[in-house]
Short mmCIF file of C-alpha atoms and ligand atoms in Angstrom, two decimals:
data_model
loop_
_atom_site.label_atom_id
_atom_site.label_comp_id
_atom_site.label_asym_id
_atom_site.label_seq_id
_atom_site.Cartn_x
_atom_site.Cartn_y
_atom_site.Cartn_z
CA UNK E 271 -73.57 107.72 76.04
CA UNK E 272 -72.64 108.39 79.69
CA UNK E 273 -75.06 108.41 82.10
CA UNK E 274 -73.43 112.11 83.25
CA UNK E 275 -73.17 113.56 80.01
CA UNK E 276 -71.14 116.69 81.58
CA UNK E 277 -68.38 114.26 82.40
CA UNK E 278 -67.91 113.84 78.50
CA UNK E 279 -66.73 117.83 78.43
CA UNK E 280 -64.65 117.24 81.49
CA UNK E 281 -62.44 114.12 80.70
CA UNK E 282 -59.68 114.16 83.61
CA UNK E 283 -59.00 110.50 84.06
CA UNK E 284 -56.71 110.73 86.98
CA UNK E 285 -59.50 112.09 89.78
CA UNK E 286 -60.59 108.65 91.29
CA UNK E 287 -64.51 110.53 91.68
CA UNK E 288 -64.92 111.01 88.21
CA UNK E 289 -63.61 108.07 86.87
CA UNK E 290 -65.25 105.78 89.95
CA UNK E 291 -68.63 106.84 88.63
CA UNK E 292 -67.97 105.51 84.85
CA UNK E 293 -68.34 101.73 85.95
CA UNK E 294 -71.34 100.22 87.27
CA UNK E 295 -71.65 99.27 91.21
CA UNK E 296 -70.92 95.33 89.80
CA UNK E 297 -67.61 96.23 87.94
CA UNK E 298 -64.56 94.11 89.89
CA UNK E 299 -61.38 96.22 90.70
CA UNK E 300 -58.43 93.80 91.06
CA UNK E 301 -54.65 93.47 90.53
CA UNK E 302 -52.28 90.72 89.35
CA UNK E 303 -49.24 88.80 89.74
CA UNK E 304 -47.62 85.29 88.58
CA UNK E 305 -46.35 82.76 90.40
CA UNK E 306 -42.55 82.49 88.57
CA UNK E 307 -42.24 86.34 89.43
CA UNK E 308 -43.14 87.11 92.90
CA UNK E 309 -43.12 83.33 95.21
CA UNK E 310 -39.34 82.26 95.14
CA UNK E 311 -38.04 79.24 96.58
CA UNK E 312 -37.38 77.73 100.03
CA UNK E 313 -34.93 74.74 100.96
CA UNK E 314 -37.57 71.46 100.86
CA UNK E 315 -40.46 73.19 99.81
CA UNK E 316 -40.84 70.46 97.44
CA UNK E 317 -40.74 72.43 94.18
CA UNK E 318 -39.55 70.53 91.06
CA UNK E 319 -37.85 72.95 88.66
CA UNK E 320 -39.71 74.30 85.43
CA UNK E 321 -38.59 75.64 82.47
CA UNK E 322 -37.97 79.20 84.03
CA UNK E 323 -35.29 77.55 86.44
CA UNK E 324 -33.51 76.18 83.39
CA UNK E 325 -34.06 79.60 81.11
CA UNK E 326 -32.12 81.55 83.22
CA UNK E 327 -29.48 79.22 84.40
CA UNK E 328 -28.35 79.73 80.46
CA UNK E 329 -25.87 82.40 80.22
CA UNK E 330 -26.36 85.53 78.72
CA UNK E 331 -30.76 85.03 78.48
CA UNK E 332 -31.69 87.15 81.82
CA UNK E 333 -30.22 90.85 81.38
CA UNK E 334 -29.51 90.98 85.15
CA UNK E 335 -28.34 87.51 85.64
CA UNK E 336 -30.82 87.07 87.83
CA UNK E 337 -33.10 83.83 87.93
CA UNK E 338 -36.49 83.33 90.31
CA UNK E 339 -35.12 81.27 93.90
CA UNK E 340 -35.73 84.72 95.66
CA UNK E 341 -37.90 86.91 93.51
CA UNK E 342 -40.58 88.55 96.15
CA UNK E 343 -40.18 85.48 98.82
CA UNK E 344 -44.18 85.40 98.32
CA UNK E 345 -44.09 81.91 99.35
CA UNK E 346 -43.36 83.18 102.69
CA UNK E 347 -44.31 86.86 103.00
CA UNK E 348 -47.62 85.69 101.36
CA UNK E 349 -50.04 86.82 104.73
CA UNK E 350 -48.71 90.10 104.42
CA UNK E 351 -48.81 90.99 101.01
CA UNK E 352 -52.12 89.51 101.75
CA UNK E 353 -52.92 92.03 104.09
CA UNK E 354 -51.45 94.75 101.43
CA UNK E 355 -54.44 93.96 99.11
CA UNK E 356 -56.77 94.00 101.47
CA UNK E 357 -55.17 97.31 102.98
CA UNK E 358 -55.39 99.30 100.04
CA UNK E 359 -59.00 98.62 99.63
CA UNK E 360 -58.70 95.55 96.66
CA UNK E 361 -60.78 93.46 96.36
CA UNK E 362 -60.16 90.81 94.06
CA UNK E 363 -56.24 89.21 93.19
CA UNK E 364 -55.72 87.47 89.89
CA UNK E 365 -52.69 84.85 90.59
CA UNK E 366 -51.27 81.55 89.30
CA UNK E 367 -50.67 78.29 90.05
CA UNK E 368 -46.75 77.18 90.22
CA UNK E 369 -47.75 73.41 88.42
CA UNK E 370 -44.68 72.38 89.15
CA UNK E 371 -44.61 73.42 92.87
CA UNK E 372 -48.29 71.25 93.10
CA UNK E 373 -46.66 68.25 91.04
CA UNK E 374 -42.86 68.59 90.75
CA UNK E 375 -42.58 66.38 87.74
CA UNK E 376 -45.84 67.89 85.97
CA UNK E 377 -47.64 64.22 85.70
CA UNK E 378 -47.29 61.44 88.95
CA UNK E 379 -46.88 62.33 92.38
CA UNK E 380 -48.60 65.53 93.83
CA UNK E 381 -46.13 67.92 96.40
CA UNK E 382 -48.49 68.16 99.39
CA UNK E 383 -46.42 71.14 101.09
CA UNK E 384 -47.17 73.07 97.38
CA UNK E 385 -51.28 72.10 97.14
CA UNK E 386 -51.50 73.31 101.08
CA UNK E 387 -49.68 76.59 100.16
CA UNK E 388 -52.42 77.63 97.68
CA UNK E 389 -55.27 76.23 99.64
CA UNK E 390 -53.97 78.39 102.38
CA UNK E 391 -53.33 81.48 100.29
CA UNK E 392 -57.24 81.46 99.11
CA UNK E 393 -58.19 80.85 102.54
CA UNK E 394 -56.33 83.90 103.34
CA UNK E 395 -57.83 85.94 100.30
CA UNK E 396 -61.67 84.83 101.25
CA UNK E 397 -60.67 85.91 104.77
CA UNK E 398 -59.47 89.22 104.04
CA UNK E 399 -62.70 90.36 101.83
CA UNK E 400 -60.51 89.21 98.61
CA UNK E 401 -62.20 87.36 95.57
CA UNK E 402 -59.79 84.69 93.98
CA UNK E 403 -58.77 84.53 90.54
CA UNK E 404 -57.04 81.74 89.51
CA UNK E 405 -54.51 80.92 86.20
CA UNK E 406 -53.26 77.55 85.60
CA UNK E 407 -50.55 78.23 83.60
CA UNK E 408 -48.27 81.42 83.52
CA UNK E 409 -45.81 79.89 81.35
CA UNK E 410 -43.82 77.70 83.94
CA UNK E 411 -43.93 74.33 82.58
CA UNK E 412 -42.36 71.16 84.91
CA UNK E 413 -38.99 70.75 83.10
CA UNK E 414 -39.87 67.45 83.50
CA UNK E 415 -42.62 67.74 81.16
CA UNK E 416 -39.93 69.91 79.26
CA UNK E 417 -37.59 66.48 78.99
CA UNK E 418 -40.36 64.53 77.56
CA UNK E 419 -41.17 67.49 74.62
CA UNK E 420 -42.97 69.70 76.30
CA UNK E 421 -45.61 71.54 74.51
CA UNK E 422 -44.82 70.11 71.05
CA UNK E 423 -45.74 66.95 72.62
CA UNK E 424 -49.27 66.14 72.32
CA UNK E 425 -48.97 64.27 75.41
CA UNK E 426 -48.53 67.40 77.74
CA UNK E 427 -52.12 68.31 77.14
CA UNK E 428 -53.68 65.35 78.69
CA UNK E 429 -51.01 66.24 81.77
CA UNK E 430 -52.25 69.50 81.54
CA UNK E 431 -55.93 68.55 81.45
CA UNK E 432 -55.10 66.40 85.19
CA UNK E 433 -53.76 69.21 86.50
CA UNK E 434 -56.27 71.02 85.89
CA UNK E 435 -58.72 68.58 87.03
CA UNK E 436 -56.67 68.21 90.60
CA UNK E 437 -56.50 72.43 91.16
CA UNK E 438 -60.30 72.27 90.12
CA UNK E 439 -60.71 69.84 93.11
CA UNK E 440 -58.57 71.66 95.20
CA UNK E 441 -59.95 74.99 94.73
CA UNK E 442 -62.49 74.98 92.33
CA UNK E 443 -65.22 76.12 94.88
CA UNK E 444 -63.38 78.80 96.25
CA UNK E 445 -61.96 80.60 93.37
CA UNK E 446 -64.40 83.71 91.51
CA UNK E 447 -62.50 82.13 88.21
CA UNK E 448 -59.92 80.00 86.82
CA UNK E 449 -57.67 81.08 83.58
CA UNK E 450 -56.09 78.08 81.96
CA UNK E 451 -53.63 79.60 80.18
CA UNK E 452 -51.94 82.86 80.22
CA UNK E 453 -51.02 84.32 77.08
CA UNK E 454 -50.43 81.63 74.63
CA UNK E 455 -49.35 83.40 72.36
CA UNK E 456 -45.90 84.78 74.28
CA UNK E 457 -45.67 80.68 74.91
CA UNK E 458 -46.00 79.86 71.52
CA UNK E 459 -44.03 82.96 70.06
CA UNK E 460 -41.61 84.07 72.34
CA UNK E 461 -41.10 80.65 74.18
CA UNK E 462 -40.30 78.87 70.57
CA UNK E 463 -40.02 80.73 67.78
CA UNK E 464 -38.02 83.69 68.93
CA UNK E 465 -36.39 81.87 71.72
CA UNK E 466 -36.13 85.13 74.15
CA UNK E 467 -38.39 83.44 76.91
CA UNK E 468 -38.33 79.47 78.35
CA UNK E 469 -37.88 77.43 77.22
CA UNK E 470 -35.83 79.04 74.32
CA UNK E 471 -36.15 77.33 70.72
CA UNK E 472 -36.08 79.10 67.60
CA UNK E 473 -38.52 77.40 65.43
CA UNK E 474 -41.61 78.14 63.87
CA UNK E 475 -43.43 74.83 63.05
CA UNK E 476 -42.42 74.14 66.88
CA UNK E 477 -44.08 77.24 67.57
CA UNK E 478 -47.40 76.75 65.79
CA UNK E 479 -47.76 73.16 67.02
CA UNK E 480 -47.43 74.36 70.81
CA UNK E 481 -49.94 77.04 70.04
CA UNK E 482 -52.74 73.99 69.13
CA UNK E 483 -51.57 71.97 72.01
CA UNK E 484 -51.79 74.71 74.34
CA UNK E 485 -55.27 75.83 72.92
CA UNK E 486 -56.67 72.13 72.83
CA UNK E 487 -55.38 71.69 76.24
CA UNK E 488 -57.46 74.86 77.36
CA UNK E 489 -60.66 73.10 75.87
CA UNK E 490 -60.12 69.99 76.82
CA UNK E 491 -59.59 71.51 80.44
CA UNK E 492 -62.19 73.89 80.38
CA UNK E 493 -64.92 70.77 79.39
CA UNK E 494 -63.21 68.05 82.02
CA UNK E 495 -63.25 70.94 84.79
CA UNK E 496 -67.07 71.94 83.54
CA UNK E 497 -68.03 67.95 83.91
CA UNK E 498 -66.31 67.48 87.29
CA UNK E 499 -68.74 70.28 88.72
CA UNK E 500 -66.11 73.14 89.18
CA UNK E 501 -68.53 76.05 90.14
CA UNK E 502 -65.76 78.81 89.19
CA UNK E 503 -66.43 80.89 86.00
CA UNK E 504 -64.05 79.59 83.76
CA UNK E 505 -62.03 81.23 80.63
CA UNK E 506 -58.40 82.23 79.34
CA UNK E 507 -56.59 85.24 79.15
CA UNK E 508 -54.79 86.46 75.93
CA UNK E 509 -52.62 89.53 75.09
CA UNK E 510 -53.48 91.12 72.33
CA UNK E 511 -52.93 94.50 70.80
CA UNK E 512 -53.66 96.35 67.89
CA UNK E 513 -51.93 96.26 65.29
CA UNK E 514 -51.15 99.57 62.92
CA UNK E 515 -49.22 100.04 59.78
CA UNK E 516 -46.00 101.88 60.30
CA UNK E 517 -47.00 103.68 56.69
CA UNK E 518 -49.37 103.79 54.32
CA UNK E 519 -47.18 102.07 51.79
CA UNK E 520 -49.16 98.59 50.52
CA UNK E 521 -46.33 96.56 52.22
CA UNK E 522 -46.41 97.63 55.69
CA UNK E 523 -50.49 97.15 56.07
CA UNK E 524 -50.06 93.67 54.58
CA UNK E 525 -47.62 93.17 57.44
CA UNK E 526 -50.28 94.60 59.86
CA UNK E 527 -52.79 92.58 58.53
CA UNK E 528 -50.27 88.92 58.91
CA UNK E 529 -49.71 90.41 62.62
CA UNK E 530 -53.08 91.07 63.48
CA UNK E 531 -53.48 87.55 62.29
CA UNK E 532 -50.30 85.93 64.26
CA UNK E 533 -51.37 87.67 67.56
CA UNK E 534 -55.19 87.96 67.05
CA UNK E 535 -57.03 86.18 65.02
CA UNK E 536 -54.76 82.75 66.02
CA UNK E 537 -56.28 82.72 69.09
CA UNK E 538 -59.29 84.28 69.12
CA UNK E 539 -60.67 82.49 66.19
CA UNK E 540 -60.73 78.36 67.37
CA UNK E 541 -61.55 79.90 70.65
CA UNK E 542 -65.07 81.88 69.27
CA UNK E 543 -65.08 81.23 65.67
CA UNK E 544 -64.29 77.67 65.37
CA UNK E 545 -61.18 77.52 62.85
CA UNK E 546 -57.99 79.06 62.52
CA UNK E 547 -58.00 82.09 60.09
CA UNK E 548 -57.06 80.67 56.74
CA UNK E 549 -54.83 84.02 55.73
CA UNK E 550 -52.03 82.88 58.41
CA UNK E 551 -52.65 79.02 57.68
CA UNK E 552 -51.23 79.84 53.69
CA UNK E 553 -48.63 81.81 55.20
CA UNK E 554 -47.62 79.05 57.63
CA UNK E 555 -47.54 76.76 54.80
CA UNK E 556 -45.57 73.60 56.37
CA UNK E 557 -45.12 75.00 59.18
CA UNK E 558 -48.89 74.68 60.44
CA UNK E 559 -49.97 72.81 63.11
CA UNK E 560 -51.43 69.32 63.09
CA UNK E 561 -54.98 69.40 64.14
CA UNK E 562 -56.89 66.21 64.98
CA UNK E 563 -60.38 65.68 64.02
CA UNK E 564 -62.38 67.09 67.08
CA UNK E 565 -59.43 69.60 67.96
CA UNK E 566 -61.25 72.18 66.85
CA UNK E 567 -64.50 71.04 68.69
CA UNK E 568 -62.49 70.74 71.51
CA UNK E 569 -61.03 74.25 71.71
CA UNK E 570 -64.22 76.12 70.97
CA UNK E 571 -66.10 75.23 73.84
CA UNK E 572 -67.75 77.80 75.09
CA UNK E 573 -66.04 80.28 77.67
CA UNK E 574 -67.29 81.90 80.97
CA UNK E 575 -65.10 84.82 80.52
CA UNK E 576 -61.99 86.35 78.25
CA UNK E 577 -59.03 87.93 79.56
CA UNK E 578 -57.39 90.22 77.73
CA UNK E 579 -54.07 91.43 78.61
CA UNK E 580 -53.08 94.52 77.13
CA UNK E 581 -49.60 97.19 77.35
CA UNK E 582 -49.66 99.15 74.00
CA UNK E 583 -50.32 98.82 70.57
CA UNK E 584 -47.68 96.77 67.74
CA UNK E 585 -46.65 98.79 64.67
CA UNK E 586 -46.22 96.63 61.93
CA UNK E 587 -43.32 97.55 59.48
CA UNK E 588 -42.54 95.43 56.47
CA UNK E 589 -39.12 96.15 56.18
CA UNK E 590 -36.55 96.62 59.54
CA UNK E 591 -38.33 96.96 63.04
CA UNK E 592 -40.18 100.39 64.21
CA UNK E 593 -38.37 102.33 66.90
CA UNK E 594 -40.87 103.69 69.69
CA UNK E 595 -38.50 106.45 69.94
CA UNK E 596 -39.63 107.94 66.77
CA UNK E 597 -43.57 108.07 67.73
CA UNK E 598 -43.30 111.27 69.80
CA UNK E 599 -45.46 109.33 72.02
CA UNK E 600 -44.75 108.80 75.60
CA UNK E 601 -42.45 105.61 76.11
CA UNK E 602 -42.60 103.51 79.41
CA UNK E 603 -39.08 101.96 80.54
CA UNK E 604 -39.84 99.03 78.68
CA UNK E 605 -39.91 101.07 75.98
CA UNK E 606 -43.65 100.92 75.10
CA UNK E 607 -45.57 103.46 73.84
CA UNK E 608 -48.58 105.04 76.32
CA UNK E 609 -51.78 104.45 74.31
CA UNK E 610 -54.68 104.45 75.75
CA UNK E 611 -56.57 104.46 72.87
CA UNK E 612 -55.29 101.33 71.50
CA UNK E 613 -57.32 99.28 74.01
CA UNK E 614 -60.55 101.22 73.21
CA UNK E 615 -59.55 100.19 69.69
CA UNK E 616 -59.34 96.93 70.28
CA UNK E 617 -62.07 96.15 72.65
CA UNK E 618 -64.39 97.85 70.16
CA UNK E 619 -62.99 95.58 66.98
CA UNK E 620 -63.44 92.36 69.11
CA UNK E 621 -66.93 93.53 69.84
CA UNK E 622 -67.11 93.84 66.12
CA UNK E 623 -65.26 90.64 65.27
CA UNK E 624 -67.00 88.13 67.69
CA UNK E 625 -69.37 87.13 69.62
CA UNK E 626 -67.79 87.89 72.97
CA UNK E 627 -68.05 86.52 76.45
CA UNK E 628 -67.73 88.78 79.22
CA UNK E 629 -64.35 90.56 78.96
CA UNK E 630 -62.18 91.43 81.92
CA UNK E 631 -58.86 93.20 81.65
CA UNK E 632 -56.59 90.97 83.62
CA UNK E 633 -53.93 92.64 82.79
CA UNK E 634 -52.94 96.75 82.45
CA UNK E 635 -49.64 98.47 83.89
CA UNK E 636 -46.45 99.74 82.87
CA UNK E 637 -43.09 99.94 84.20
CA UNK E 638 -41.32 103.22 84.85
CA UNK E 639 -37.66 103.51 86.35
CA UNK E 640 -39.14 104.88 90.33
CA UNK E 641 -37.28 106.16 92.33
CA UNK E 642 -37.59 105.52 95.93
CA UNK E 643 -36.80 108.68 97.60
CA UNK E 644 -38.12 109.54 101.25
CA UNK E 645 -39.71 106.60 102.34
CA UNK E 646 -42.25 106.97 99.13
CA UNK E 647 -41.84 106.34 95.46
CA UNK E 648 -43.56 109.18 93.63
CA UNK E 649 -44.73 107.28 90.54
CA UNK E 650 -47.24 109.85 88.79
CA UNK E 651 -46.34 108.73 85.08
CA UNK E 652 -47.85 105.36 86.46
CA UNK E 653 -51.22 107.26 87.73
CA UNK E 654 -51.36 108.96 84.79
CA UNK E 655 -50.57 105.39 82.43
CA UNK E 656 -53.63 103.38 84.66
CA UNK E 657 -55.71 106.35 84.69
CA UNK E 658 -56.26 106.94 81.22
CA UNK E 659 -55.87 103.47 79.95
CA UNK E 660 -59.09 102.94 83.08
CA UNK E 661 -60.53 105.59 81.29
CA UNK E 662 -60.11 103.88 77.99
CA UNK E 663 -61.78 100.61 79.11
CA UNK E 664 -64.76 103.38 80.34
CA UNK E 665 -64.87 104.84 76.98
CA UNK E 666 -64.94 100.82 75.14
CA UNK E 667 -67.82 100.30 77.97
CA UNK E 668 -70.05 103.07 76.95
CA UNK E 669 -69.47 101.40 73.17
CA UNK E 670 -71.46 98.51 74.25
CA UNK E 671 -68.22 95.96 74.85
CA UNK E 672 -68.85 93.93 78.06
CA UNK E 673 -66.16 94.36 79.73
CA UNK E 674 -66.47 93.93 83.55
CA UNK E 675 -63.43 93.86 85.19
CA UNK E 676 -60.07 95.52 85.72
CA UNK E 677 -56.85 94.21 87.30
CA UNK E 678 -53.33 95.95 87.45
CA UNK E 679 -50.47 94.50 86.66
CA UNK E 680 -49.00 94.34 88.96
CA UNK E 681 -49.29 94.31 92.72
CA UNK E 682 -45.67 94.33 92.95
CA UNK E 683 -41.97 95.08 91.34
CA UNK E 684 -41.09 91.16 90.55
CA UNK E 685 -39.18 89.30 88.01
CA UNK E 686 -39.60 90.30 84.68
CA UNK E 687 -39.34 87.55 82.59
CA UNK E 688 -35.94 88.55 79.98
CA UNK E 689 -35.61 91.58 81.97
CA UNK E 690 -34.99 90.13 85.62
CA UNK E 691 -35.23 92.78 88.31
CA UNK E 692 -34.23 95.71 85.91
CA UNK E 693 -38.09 96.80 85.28
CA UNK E 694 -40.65 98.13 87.95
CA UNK E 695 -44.59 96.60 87.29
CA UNK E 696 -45.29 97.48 90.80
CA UNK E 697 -47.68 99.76 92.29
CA UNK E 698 -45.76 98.32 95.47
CA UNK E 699 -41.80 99.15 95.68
CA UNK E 700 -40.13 95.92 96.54
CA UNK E 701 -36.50 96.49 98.15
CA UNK E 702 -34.98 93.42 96.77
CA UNK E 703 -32.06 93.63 99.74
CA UNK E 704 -34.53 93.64 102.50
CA UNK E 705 -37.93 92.76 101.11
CA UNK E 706 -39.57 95.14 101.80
CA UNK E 707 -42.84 96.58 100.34
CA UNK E 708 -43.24 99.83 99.91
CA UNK E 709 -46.66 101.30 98.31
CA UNK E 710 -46.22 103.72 95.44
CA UNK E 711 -48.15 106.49 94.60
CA UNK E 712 -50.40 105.19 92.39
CA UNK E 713 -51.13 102.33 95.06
CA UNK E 714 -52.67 105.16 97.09
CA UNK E 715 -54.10 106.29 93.78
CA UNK E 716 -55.74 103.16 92.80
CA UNK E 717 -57.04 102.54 96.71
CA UNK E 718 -59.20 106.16 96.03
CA UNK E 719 -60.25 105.37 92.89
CA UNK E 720 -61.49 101.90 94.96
CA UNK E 721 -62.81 103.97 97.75
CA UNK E 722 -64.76 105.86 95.80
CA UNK E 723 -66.20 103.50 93.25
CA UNK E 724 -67.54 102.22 96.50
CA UNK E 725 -68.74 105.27 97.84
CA UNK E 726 -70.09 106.64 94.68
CA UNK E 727 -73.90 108.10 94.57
CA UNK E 728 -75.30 108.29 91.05
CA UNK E 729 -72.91 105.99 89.12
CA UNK E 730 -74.12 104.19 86.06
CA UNK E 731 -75.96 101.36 88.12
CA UNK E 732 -76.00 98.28 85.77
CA UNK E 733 -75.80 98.10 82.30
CA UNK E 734 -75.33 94.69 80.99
CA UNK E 735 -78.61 92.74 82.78
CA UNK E 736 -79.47 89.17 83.30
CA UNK E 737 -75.80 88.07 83.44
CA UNK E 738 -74.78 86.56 86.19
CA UNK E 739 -71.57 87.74 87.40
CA UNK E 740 -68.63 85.67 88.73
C1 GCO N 657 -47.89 88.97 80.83
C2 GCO N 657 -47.23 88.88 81.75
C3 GCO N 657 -46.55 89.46 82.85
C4 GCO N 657 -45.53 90.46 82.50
C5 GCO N 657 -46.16 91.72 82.03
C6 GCO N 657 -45.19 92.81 81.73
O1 GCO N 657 -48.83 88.13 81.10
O2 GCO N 657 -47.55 89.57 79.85
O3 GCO N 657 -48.24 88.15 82.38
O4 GCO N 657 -46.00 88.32 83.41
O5 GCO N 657 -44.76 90.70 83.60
O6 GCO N 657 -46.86 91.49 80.88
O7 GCO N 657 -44.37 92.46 80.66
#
């Protein structure tokens, strides 16, 4: 139940009043970015390559050609798209850590120029009013690390667990939260399995062996970071999605039910449940992972938060692959479907499933072709995509889920992945040729909707108590 029950008759998630007064006065309003797609490169900034670098010098893997020297030129236009954040009213910025820009080889020396660029950038954040939110790993592995196996190699998790350790020393006191990994699943799946992101390989027991090595080296990191003293809240952040049937036909919800398992229950269940689900084990057969005695221990410590990243729901079809085109459902350029409802869904079955940590949405956004036309880019499919997908995490919060945070992806048009420069994220326009940023619409949107969440008088005041918030 609401606390305004007329708002229930008048659901119009776009006016920033209304929807302001759904969350309570602790809720945290951020947005997001990675470190591959927005920081670039500079001549002797120390960098070692990671896997990204060598992705996309492979022919024909980036649609535009493109690769990540340039990207946004964060690394030096950093203070002002600091002062962007802080300009439209935001006050917390999810980001990650470049590992290989802090230790070019991803084990061994440490590149001082890199550690001083993020213990400057957080500076600047807790300066400007900004909370930080850290990730360790947004898939950009030290091709170093890459030469000596990478994730299949069980090795790379106690490099992963040092790196950890050093960021936790470096910034452990500053930072609201740190993420270990993002997404492990796009790692494990897309990274080596389906070979469409770095570092390329097509091949499933590859696939399901970096999922446990990325998983134990999230536990392992989470418990060595807890026993150093790191007072940051401290978690992981994984897409997930529901999954439907594209039919009714027996064959297609056995699919959804494999997927659900694949995407879901993989991850969620060492991480809260303490075993992987058994259903996808017998369908793995010899391609399962090898697990350790105390893996399993290892990975279910317990978690501060969970971050779930989430776009649109998966259709699951037995037979051939679903075309969005045939939903009737609103597409984004990427070609995802617009459904809100999916991450009510799923927040609700979690809630269900699990015993749940506090949730934050560390991820939500979609990318629309905008046209920059006047000086402004008039982006109202992307209003109306965050408002009712905001909306949808109000709706999953008057269910009882915990969820207590919000961040858009993303602050800024940036390098998307496969896609290069071809897809806009941003609620900021970036003008590749000269840099510059320029807020969207839905920028200004999201800066009301953050003015007057603060400003609000007889919002729902607190609803989850004796918690303590990050
Ligand atoms: C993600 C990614 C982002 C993508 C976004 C849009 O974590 O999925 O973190 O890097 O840009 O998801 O595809």
């Amino acid at each position: 139940m609401s606390a305004n029950p007329d708002e229930q008759l008048a659901p119009t998630p776009l006016d920033p009043e209304r929807l302001a007064r759904k969350f309570p006065s602790d809720f945290i309003w951020g947005v997001a970015t990675s470190a591959f797609q927005i920081e670039g490169t500079v001549p002797g900034d120390g960098r070692g390559d990671s896997i990204w670098d060598t992705f996309c010098a492979r022919p024909s893997v980036i649609l535009d050609g493109s690769d990540g020297r340039e990207a946004c030129q964060h690394l030096t236009r950093w203070e002002a798209d600091l002062d962007l954040i802080a300009s439209l009213g935001i006050s917390n910025y999810r980001f990650s850590i470049s590992w290989s820009r802090v230790q070019p080889e991803g084990h061994g020396a440490w590149n001082d120029a890199g550690l001083a660029f993020y213990d400057r950038l957080v500076d600047g954040m807790l300066a400007r009013g900004i909370q930080p939110h850290a990730t360790l790993y947004h898939w950009d592995l030290p091709e170093a690390l890459q030469q000596l196996g990478g994730w299949q190699s069980r090795e790379t998790v106690q490099r992963f667990v040092d790196y950890a350790r050093r960021m936790g020393q470096l910034l452990g006191d500053r930072v609201a939260t740190i993420a270990t990994h993002n997404e492990p699943w796009v790692v494990a799946t897309l990274g080596h399995q389906q070979g469409i992101f770095a570092p390329g390989l097509r091949d499933r027991r590859a696939a399901m062996q970096v999922s446990h090595h990325l998983l134990l080296s999230h536990g392992l990191s989470l418990s060595a970071l807890r026993a150093d003293g790191v007072p940051a809240k401290l978690g992981i952040v994984l897409n997930q999605a529901p999954v439907h049937p594209a039919t009714a036909l027996v064959e297609d919800r056995v699919k959804a039910q494999l997927d659900d398992g694949e995407l879901v229950r993989w991850y969620m269940d060492p991480l809260l449940k303490g075993g992987y689900p058994q259903d996808v084990l017998d369908h793995l057969g010899a391609d399962a992972p090898d697990v350790q005695s105390g893996d399993l221990e290892a990975i279910g410590v317990p978690l501060d938060f969970l971050g779930i990243n989430y776009y649109t729901r998966n259709i699951a079809i037995a037979d051939g692959t679903y075309d969005t085109r045939t939903s009737g459902l609103e597409l984004t350029d990427m070609g995802w479907e617009v459904y809100p409802a999916g991450l009510t869904e799923l927040l609700m079955r979690l809630q269900r499933d699990y015993r749940l940590p506090p949730v934050y949405i560390t991820e939500n956004g979609a990318a629309y072709a905008d046209r920059f036309e006047g000086g402004a880019v008039q982006d109202a499919a992307r209003v109306g995509y965050l408002g009712s997908h905001i909306q949808a995490v109000a709706t999953a919060r008057d269910a009882g889920v915990d969820v207590c945070g919000y961040f858009a992806w993303s602050l800024l048009d940036n390098f998307e992945w496969a896609h290069g420069y071809t897809k806009r994220f941003g609620i900021v326009h970036v003008d590749y040729a000269t840099q510059a940023r320029t807020p969207k619409a839905s920028a200004f949107w999201y800066r009301d909707l953050l003015k007057a969440f603060r400003e609000r008088k007889g919002g729902i005041v607190r609803r989850v108590q004796n918690r303590e918030q990050p």
